[in-house]
mmCIF file with all atom_site columns, C-alpha atoms in Angstrom:
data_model
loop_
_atom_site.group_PDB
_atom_site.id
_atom_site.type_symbol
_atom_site.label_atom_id
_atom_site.label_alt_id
_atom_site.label_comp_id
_atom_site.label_asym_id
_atom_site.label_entity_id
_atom_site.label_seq_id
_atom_site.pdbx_PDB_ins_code
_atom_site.Cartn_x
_atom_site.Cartn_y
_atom_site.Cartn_z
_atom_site.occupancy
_atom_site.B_iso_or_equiv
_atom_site.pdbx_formal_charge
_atom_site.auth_seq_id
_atom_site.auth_comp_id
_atom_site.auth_asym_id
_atom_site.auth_atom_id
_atom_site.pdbx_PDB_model_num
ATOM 1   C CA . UNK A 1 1   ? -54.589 276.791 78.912  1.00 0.00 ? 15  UNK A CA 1
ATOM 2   C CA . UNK A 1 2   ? -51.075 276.605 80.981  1.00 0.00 ? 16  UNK A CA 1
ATOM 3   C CA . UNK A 1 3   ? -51.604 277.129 84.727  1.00 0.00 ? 17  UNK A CA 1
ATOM 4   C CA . UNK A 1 4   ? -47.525 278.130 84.856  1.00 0.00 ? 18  UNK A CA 1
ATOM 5   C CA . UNK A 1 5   ? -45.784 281.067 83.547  1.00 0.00 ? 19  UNK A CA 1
ATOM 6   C CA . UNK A 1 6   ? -42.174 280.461 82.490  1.00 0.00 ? 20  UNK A CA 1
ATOM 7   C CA . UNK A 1 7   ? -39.156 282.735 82.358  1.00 0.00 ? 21  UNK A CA 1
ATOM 8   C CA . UNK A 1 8   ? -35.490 283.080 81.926  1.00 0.00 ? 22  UNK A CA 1
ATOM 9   C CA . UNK A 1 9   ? -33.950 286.063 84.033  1.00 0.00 ? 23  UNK A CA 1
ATOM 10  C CA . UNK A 1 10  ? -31.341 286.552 81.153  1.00 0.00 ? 24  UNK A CA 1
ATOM 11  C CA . UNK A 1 11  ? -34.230 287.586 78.808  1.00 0.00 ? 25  UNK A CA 1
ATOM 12  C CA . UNK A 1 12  ? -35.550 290.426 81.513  1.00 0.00 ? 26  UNK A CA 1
ATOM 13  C CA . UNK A 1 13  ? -33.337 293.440 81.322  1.00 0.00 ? 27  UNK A CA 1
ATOM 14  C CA . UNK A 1 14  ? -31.402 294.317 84.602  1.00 0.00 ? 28  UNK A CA 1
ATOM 15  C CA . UNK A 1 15  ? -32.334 297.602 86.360  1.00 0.00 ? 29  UNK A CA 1
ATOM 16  C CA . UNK A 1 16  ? -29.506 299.730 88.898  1.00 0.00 ? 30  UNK A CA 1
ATOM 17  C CA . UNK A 1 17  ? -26.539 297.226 87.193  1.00 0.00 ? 31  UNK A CA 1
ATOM 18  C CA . UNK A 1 18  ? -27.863 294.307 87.721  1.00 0.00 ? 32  UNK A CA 1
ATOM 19  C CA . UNK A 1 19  ? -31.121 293.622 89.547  1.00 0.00 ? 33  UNK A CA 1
ATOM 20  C CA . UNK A 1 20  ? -33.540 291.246 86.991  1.00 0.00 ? 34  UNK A CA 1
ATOM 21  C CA . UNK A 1 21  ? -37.450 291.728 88.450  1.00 0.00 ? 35  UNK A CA 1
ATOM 22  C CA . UNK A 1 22  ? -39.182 288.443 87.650  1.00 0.00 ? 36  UNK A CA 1
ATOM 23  C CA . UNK A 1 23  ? -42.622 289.428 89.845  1.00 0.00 ? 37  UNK A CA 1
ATOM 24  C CA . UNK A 1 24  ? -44.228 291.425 86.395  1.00 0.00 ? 38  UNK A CA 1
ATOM 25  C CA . UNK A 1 25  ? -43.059 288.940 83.992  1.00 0.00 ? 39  UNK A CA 1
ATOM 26  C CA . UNK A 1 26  ? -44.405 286.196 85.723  1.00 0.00 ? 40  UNK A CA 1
ATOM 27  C CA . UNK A 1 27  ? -47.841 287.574 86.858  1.00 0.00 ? 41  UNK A CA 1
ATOM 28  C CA . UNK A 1 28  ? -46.810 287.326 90.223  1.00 0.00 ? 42  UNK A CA 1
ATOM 29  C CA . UNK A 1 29  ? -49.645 289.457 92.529  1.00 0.00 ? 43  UNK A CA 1
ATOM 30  C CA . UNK A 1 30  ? -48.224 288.550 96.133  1.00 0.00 ? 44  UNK A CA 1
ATOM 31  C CA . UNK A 1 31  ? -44.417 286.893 95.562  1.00 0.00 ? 45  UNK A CA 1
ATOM 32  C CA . UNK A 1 32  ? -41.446 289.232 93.905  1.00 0.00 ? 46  UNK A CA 1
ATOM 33  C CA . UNK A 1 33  ? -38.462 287.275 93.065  1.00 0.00 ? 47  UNK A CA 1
ATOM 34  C CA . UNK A 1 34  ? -35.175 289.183 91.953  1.00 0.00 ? 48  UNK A CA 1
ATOM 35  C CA . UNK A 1 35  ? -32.052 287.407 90.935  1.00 0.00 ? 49  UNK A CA 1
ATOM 36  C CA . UNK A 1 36  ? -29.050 290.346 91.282  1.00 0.00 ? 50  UNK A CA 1
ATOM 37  C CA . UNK A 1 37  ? -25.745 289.281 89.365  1.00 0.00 ? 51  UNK A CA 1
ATOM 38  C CA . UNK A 1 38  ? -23.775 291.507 91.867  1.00 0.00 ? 52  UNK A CA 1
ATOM 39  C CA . UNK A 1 39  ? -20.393 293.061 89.781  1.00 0.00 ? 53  UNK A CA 1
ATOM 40  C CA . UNK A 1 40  ? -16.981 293.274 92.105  1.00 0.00 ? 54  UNK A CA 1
ATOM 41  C CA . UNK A 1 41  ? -17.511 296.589 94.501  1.00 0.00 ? 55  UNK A CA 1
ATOM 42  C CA . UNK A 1 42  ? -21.047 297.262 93.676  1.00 0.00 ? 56  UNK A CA 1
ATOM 43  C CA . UNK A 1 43  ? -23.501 298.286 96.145  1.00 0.00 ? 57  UNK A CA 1
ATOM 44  C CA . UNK A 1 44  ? -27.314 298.305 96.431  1.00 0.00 ? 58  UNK A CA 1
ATOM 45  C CA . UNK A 1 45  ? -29.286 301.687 98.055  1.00 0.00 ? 59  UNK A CA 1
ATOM 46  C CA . UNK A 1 46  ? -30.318 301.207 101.528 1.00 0.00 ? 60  UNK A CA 1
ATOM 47  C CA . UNK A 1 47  ? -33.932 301.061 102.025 1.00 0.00 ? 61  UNK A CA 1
ATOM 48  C CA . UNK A 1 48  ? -36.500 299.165 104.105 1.00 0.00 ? 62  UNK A CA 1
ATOM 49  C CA . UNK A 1 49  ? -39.773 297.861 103.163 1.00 0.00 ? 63  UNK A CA 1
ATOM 50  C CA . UNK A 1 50  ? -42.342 299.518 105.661 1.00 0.00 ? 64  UNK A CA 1
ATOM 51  C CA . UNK A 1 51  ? -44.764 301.005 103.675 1.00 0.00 ? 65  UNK A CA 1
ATOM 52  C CA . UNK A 1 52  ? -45.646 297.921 101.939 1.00 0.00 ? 66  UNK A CA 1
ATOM 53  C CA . UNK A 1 53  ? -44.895 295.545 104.153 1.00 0.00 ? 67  UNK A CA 1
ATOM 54  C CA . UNK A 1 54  ? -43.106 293.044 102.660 1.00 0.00 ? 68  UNK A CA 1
ATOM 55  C CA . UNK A 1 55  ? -39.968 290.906 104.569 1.00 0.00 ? 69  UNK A CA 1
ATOM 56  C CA . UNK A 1 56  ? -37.760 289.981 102.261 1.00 0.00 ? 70  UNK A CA 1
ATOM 57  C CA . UNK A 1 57  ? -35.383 286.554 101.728 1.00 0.00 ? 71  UNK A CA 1
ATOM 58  C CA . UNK A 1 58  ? -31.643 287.175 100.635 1.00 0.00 ? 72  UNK A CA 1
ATOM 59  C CA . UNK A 1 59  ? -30.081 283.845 99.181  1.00 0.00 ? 73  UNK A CA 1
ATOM 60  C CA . UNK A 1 60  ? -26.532 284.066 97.770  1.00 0.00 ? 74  UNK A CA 1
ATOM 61  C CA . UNK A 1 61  ? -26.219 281.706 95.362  1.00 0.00 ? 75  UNK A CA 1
ATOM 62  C CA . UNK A 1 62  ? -22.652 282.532 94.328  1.00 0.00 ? 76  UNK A CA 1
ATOM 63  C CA . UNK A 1 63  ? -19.493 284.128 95.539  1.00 0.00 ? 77  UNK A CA 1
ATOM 64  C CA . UNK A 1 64  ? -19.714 286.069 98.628  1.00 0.00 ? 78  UNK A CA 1
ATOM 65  C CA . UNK A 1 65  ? -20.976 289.411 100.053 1.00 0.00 ? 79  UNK A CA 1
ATOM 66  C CA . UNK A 1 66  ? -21.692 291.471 102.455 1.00 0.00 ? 80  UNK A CA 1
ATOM 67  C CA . UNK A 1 67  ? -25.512 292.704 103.534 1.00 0.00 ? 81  UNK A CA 1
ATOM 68  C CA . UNK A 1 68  ? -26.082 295.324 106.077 1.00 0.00 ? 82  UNK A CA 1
ATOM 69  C CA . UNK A 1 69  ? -29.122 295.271 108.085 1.00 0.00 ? 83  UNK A CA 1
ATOM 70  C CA . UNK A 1 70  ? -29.934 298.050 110.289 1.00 0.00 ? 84  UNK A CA 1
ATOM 71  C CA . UNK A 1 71  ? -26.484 299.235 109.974 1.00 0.00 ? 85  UNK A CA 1
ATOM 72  C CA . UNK A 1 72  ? -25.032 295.518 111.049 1.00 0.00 ? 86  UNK A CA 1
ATOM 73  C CA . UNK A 1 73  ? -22.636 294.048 108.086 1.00 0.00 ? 87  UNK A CA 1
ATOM 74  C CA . UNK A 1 74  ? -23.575 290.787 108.081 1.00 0.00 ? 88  UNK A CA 1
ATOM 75  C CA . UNK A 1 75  ? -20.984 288.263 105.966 1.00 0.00 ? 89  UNK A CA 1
ATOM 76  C CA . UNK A 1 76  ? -22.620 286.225 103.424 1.00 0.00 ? 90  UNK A CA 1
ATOM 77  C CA . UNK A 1 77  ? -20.730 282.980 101.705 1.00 0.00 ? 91  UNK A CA 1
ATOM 78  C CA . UNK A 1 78  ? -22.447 280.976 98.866  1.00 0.00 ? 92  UNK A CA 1
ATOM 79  C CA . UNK A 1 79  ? -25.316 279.009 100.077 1.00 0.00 ? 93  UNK A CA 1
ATOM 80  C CA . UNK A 1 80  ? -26.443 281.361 103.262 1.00 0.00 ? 94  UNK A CA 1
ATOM 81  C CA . UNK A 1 81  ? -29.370 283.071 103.418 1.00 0.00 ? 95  UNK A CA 1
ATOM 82  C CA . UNK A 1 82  ? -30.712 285.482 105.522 1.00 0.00 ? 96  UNK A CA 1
ATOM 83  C CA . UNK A 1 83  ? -34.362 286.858 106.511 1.00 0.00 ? 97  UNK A CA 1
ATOM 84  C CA . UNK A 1 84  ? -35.405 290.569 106.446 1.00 0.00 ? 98  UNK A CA 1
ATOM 85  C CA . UNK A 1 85  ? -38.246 292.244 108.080 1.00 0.00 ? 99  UNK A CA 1
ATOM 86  C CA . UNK A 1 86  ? -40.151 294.759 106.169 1.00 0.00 ? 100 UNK A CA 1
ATOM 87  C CA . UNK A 1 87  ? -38.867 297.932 108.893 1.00 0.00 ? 101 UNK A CA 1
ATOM 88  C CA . UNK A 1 88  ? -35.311 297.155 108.553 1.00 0.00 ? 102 UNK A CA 1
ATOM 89  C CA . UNK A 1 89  ? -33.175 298.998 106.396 1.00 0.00 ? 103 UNK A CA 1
ATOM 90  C CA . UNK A 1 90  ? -30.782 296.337 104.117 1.00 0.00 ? 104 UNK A CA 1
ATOM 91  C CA . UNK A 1 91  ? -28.429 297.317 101.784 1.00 0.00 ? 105 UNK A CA 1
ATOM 92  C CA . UNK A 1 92  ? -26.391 294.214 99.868  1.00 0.00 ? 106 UNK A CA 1
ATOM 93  C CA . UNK A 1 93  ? -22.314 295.109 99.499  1.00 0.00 ? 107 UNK A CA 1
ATOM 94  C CA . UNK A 1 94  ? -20.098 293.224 97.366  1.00 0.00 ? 108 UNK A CA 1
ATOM 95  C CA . UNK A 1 95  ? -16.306 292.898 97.512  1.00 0.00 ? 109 UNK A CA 1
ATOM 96  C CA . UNK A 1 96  ? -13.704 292.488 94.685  1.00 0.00 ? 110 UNK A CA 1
ATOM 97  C CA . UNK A 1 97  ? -15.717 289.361 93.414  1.00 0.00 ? 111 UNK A CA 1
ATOM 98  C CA . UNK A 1 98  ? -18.702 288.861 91.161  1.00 0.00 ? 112 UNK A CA 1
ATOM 99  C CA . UNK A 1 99  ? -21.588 287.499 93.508  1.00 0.00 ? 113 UNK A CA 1
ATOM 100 C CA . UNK A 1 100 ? -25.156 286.312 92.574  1.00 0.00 ? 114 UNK A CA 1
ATOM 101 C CA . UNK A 1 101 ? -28.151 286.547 95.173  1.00 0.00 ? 115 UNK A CA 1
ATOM 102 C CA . UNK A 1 102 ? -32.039 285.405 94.449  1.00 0.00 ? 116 UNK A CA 1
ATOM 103 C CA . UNK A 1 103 ? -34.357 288.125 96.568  1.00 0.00 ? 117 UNK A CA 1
ATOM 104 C CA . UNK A 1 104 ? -37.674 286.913 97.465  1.00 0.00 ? 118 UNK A CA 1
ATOM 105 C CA . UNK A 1 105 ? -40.132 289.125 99.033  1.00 0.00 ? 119 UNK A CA 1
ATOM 106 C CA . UNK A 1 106 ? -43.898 288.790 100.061 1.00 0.00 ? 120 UNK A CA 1
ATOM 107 C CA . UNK A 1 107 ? -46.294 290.489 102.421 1.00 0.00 ? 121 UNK A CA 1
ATOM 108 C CA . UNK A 1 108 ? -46.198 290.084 105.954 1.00 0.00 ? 122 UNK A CA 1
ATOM 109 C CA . UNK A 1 109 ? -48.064 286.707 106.921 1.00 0.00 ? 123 UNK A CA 1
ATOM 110 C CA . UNK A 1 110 ? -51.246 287.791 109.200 1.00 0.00 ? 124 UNK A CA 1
ATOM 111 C CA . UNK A 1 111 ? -52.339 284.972 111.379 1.00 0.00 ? 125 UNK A CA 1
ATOM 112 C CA . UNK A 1 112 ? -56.238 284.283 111.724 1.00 0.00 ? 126 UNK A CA 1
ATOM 113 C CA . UNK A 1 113 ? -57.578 285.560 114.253 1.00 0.00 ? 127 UNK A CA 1
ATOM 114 C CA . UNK A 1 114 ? -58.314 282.313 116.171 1.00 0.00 ? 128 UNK A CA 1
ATOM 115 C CA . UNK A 1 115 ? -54.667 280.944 115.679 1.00 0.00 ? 129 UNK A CA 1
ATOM 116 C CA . UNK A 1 116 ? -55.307 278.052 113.366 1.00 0.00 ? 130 UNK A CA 1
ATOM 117 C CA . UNK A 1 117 ? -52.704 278.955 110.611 1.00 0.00 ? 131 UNK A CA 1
ATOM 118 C CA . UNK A 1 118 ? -51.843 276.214 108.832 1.00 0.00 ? 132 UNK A CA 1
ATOM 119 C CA . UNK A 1 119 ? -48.007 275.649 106.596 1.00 0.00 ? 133 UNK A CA 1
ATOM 120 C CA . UNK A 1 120 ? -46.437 273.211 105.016 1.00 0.00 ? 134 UNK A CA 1
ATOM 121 C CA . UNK A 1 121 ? -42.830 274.279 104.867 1.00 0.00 ? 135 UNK A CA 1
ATOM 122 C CA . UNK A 1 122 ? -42.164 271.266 102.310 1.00 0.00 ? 136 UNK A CA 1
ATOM 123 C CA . UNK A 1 123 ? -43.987 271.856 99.502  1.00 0.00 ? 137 UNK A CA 1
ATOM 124 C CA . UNK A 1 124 ? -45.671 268.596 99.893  1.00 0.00 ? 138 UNK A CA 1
ATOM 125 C CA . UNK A 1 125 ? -49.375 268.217 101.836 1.00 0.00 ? 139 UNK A CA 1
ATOM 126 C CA . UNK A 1 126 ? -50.927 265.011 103.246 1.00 0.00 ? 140 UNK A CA 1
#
């Protein structure tokens, strides 16, 4: 039995234009990855994430864009990312150019109680 799930986000159809879910297809229960092939002048709906808590990741991976958070534009080239939390409204505008952006989102860390979180923001442990 596999202990990896594999999928291309050209095979998942795009919802509002353009926005390709990968969390379902994967079996993802806590991490939801979008990748968002962003036509010239198209615009996401503002909306925040505070009823289920999730922060959010915003990685343009091609052209540029604009996202708004909490009604600040925030300029975006190819290669930036930018971190969300759950209560703040977003909303991703793009110019006259195509742009591309991977979303990741995930519930809120909680910290145990006694403060001994431990992270390894490599990937690698030991």
């Amino acid at each position: 039995m596999s202990t990896y799930k594999r999928v291309n986000y050209r095979d998942i159809d795009p919802v509002s234009g353009g926005m390709h879910f990968l969390r379902e297809p994967l079996d993802s229960e806590r991490v939801g990855v979008t990748v968002t092939r962003c036509e010239p002048n198209w615009n996401s709906r503002p909306h925040d994430h505070t009823e289920n808590g999730h922060e959010e990741i915003y990685v343009l991976i091609e052209g540029s864009a604009t996202v708004v958070v909490d009604g600040e534009s925030v300029d975006m080239e190819s290669g930036d990312a930018i971190w969300i939390p759950p209560e703040a409204t977003r909303q991703i505008r793009n110019d006259d150019e195509e742009s591309a952006f991977v979303l990741v989102s995930a519930p809120v860390s909680i910290e145990p109680a006694d403060g001994n979180a431990e992270w390894s923001t490599d990937g690698f442990i030991g």
